[in-house]
mmCIF file of C-alpha atoms in Angstrom:
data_model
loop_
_atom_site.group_PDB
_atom_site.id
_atom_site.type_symbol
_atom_site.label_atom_id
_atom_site.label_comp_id
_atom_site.label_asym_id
_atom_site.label_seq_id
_atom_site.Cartn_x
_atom_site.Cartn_y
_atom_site.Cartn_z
ATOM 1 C CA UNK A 8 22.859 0.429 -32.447
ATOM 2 C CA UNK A 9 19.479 0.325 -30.725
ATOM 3 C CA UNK A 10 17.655 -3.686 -30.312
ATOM 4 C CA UNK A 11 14.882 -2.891 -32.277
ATOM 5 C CA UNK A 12 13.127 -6.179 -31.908
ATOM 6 C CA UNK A 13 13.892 -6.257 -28.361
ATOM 7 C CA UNK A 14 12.596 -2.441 -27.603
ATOM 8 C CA UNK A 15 8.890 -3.249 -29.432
ATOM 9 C CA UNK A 16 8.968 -6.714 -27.298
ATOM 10 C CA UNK A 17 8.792 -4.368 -24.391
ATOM 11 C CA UNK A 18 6.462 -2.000 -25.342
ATOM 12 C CA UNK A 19 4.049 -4.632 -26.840
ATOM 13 C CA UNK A 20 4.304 -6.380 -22.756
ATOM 14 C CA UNK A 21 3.447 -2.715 -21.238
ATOM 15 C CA UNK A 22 0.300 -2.269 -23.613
ATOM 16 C CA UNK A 23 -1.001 -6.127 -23.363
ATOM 17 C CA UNK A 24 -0.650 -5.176 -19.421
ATOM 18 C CA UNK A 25 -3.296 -2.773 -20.065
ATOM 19 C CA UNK A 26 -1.503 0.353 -18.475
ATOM 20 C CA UNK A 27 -1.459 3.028 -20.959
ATOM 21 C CA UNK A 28 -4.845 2.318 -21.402
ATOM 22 C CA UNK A 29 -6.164 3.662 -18.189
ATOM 23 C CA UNK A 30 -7.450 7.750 -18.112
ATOM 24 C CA UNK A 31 -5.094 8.159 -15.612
ATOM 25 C CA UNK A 32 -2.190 6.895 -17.129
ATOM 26 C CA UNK A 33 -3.007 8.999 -19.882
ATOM 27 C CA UNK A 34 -3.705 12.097 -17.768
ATOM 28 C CA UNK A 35 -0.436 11.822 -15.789
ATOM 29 C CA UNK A 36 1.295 11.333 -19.247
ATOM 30 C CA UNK A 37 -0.329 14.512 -20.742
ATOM 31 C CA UNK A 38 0.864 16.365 -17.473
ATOM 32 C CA UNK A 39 4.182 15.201 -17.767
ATOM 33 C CA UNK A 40 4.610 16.840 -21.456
ATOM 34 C CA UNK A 41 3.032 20.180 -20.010
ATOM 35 C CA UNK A 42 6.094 20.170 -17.447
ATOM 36 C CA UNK A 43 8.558 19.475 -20.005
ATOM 37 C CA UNK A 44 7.641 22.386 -22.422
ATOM 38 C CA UNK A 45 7.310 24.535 -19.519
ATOM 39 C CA UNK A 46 10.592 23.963 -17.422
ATOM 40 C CA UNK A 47 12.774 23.199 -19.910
ATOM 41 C CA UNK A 48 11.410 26.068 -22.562
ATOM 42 C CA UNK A 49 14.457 28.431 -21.956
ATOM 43 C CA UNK A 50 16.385 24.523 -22.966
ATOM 44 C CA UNK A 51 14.009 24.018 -26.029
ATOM 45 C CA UNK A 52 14.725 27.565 -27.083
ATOM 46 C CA UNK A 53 18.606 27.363 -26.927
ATOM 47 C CA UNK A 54 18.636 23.776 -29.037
ATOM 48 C CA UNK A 55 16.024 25.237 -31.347
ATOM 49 C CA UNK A 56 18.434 27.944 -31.876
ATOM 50 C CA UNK A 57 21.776 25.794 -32.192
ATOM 51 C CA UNK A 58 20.376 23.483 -35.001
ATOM 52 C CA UNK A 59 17.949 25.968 -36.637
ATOM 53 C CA UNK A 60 19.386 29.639 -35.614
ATOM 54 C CA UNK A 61 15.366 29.823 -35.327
ATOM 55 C CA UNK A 62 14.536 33.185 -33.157
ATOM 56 C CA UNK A 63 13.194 32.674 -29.345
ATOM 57 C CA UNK A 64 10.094 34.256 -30.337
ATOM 58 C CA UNK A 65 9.061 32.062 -33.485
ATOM 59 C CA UNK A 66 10.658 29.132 -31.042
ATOM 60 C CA UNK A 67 7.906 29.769 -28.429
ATOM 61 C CA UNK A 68 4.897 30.865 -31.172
ATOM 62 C CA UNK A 69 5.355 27.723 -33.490
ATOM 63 C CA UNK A 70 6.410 25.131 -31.821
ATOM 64 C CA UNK A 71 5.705 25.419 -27.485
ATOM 65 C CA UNK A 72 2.739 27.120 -27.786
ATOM 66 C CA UNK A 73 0.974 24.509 -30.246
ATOM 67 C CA UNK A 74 2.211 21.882 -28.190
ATOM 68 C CA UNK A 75 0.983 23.003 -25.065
ATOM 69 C CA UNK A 76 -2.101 23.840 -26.578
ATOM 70 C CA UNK A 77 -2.831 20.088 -27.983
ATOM 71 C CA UNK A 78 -1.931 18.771 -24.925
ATOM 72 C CA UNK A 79 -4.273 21.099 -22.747
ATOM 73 C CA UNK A 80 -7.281 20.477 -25.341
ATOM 74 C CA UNK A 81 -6.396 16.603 -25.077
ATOM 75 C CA UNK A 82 -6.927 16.589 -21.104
ATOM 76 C CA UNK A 83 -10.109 18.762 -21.915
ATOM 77 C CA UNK A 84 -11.414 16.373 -24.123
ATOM 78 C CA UNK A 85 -9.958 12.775 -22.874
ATOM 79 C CA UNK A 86 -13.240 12.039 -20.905
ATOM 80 C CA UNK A 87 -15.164 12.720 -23.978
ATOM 81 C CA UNK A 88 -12.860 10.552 -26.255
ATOM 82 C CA UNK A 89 -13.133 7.596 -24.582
ATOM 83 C CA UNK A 90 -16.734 7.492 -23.346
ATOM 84 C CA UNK A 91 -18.574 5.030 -25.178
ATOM 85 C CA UNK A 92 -20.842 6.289 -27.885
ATOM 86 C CA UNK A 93 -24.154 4.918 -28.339
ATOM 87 C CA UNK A 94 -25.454 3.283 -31.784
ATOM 88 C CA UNK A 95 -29.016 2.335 -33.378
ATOM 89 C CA UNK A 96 -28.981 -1.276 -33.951
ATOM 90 C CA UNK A 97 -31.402 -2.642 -36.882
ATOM 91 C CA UNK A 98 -34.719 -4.176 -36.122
ATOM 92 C CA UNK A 99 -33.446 -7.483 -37.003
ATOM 93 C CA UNK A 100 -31.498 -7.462 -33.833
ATOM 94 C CA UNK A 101 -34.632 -6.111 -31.635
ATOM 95 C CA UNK A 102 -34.495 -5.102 -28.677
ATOM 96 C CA UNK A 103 -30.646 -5.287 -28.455
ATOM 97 C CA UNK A 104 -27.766 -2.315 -28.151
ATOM 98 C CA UNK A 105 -25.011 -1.290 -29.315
ATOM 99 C CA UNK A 106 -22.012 1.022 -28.422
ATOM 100 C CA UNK A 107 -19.263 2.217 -30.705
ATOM 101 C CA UNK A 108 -15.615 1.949 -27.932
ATOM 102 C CA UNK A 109 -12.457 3.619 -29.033
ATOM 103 C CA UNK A 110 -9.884 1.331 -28.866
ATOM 104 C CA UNK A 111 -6.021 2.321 -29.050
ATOM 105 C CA UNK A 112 -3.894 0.499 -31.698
ATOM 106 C CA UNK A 113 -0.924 -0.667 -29.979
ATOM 107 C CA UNK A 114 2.310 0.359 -30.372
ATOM 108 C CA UNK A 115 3.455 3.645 -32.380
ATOM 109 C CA UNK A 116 6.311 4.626 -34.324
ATOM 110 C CA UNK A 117 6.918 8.544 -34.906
ATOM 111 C CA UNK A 118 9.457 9.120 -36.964
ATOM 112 C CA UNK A 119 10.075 13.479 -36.873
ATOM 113 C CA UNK A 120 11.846 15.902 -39.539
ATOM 114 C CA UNK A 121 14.242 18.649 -38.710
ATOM 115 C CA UNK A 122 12.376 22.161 -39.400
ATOM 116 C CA UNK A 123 10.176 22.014 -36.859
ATOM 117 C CA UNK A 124 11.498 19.328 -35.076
ATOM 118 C CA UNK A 125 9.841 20.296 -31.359
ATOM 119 C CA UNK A 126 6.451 20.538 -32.600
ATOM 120 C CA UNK A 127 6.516 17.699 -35.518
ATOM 121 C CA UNK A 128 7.962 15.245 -33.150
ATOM 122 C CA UNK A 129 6.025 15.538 -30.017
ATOM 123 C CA UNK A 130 2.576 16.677 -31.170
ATOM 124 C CA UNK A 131 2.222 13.107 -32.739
ATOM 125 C CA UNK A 132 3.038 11.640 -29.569
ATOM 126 C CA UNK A 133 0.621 13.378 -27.519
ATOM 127 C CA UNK A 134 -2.057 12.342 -29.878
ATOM 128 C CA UNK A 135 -0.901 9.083 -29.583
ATOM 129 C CA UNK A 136 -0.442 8.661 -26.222
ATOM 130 C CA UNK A 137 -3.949 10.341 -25.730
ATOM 131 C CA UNK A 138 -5.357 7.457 -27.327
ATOM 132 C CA UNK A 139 -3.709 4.934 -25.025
ATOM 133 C CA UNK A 140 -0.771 4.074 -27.154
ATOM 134 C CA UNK A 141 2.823 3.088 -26.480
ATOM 135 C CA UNK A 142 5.222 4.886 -28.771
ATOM 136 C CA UNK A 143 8.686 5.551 -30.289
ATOM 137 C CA UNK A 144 9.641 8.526 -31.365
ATOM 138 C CA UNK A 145 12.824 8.798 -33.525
ATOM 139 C CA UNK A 146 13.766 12.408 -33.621
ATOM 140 C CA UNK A 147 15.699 13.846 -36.499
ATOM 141 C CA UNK A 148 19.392 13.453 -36.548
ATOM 142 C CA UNK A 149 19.705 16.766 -38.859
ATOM 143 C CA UNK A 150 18.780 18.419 -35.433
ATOM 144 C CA UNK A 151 20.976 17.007 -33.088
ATOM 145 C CA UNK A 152 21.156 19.483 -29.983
ATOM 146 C CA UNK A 153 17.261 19.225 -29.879
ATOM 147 C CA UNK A 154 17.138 15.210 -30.249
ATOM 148 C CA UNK A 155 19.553 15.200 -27.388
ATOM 149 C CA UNK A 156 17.609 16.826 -25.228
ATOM 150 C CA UNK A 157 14.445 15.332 -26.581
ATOM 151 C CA UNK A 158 15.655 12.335 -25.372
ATOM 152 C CA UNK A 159 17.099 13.742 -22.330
ATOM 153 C CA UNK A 160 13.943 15.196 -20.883
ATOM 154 C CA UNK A 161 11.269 12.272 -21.946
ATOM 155 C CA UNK A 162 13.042 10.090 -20.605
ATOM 156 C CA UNK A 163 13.025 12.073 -17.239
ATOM 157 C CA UNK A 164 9.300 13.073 -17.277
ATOM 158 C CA UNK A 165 7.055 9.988 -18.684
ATOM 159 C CA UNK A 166 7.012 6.258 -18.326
ATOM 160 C CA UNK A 167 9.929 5.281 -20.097
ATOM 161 C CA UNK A 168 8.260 1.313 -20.181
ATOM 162 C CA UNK A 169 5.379 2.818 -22.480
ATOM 163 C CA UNK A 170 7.231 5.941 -24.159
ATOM 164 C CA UNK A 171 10.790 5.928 -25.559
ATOM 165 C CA UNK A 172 13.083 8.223 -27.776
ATOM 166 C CA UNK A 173 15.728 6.919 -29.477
ATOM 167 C CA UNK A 174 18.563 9.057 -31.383
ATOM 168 C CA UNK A 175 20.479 7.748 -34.368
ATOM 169 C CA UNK A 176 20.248 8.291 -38.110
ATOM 170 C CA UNK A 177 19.558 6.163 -41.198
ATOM 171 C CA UNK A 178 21.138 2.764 -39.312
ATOM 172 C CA UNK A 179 18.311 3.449 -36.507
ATOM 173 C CA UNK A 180 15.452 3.977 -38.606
ATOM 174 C CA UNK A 181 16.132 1.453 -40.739
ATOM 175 C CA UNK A 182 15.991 -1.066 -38.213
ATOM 176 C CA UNK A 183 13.103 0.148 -36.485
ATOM 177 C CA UNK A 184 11.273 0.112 -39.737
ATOM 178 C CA UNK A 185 11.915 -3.475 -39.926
ATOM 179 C CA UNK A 186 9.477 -4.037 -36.675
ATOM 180 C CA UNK A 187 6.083 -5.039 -36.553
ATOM 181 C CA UNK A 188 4.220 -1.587 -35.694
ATOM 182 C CA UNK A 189 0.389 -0.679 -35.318
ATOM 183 C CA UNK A 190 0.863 2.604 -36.835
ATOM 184 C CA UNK A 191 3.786 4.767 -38.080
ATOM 185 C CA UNK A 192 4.237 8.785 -38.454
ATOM 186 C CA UNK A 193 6.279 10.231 -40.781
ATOM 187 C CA UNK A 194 7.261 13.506 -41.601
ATOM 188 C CA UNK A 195 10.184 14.681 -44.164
ATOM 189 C CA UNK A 196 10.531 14.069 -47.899
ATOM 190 C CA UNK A 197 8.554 12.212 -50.527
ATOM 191 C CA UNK A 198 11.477 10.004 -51.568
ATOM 192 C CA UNK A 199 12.054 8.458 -47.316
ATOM 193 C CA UNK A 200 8.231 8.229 -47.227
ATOM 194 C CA UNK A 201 8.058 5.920 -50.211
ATOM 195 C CA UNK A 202 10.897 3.697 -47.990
ATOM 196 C CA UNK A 203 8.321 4.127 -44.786
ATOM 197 C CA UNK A 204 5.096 3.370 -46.678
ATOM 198 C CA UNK A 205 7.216 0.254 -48.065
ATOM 199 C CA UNK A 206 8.480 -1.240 -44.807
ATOM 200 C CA UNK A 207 5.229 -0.609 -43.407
ATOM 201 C CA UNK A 208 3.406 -2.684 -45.899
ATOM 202 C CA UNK A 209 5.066 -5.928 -45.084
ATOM 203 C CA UNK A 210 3.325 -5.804 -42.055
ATOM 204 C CA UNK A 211 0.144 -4.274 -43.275
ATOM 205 C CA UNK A 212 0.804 -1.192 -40.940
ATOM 206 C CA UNK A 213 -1.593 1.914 -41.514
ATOM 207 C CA UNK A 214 1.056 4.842 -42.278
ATOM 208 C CA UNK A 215 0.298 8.688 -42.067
ATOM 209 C CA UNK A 216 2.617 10.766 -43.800
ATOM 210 C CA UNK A 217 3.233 14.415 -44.481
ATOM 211 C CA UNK A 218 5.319 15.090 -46.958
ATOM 212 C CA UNK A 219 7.335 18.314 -47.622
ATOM 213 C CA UNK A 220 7.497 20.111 -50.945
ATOM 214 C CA UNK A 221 9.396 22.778 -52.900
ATOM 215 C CA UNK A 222 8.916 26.067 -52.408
ATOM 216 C CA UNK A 223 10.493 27.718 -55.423
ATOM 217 C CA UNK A 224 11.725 31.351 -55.501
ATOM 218 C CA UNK A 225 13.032 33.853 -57.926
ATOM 219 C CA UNK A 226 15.629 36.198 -57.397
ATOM 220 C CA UNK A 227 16.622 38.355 -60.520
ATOM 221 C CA UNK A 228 19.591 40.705 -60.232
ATOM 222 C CA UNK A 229 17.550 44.070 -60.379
ATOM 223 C CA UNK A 230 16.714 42.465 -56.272
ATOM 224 C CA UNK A 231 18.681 44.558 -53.596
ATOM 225 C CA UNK A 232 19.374 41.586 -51.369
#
C-alpha cells in the first residue's frame, strides 16, 4: 500500500523548492511526454488493445494524437501563459501599476477512468504540469496492462521528485484522497465523484470532475445483429 502522507510530503518539498516552476522545467517536462507517446506508441497500442480490444487506428486517432497535440500547443503557448499581463489600476491608486501573474497551485491529484484511459489520464497532467504543478496521477485499475506501463514509462521519462504514478485500486485512492491536495481530477462515474468531491471538501480542495453518463440503446428483435 502506497505512504500517501509521505508521497505529498515530497512533492510539497520539490514545489516549495521552486523547480517545477521554472519554463524550463516545464519545457523539458513537456518534451519528455512527446518522447513517451512517440517511442513507446507501438507499447500504448498493444495495452490499449489488451484492456480495451480498442483498434490501433482509433488507439492512435483518440488518444496519441490528442495528446501529442496538447502537449505541442502547450510548448507553443508556455511563454505566453506565464508572461505577466498588465492591468488598469483605479485613480485612487495614481500613478501606480499593476500586473495580473499566473501562479501554479501546488500539488495535483489526477485520478483517470478506464475507456480512454491514455488520453483521460495524461492530458490532465500535461495541463498541469504546464502550469508548474507537481502531480499524481492514479491510473485506472480496470485497465491494468496500460497502468503498468503508464507507470513504467513516466517514471523513466520525467522527474519522478515532481511527477509520480501510482497503481492500485479502491485501497490506493482512498488513501490518497485522504491528503491535503491543491486540486484534484476526476474522471469516471457520478456515484465515486460524490466520494472525491467529499474528501476534497475537508480540505477545501477545488475539484474538477467529468462525469460519465448512460447511453441507452434499443434493440428490438426485428434487428439482424
Amino acid at each position: 500500500m502506497v505512504d500517501a502522507e509521505a508521497l505529498v510530503g515530497e512533492l510539497r518539498s520539490t514545489f516549495a523548492s521552486g523547480r517545477t516552476r521554472s519554463f524550463d522545467w516545464r519545457v523539458s517536462q513537456l518534451k519528455a511526454f512527446i518522447k513517451i507517446l512517440t517511442y513507446h506508441e507501438e507499447e500504448i497500442v498493444e495495452a490499449l488493445r489488451s484492456d480495451l480490444n480498442k483498434p490501433q487506428l482509433e488507439a492512435v486517432v483518440h488518444e496519441i494524437a490528442p495528446l501529442l497535440s496538447a502537449c505541442t500547443r502547450s510548448l507553443k503557448k508556455l511563454k505566453q501563459w506565464m508572461k505577466p499581463q498588465k492591468v488598469n489600476t483605479s485613480l485612487l491608486t495614481f500613478p501606480s501599476s499593476a500586473k495580473l501573474m499566473m501562479e501554479p497551485l501546488g500539488v495535483v491529484l489526477v485520478i483517470s477512468t478506464w475507456n480512454y484511459p491514455v488520453l483521460l489520464s495524461l492530458e490532465p497532467v500535461v495541463g498541469a504540469i504546464a502550469a508548474g504543478n507537481a502531480v499524481v496521477l492514479k491510473p485506472s485499475e480496470v485497465a491494468p496492462a496500460t497502468s503498468s506501463l503508464l507507470a513504467k514509462v513516466v517514471g523513466q521519462y520525467v522527474d519522478n521528485s515532481a511527477i509520480k504514478v501510482i497503481e492500485g485500486g479502491a485501497t490506493e485512492t482512498t488513501a490518497l484522497l485522504e491528503q491535503k491536495w491543491d486540486k484534484i481530477f476526476y474522471t469516471g462515474s457520478s456515484r465515486i465523484g460524490r466520494i472525491v468531491s467529499t474528501a476534497a471538501a475537508k480540505h477545501l480542495t477545488p475539484v474538477l470532475l467529468e462525469l460519465g453518463g448512460k447511453c441507452p440503446a434499443v434493440v428490438d428483435e426485428d434487428i439482424n445483429l
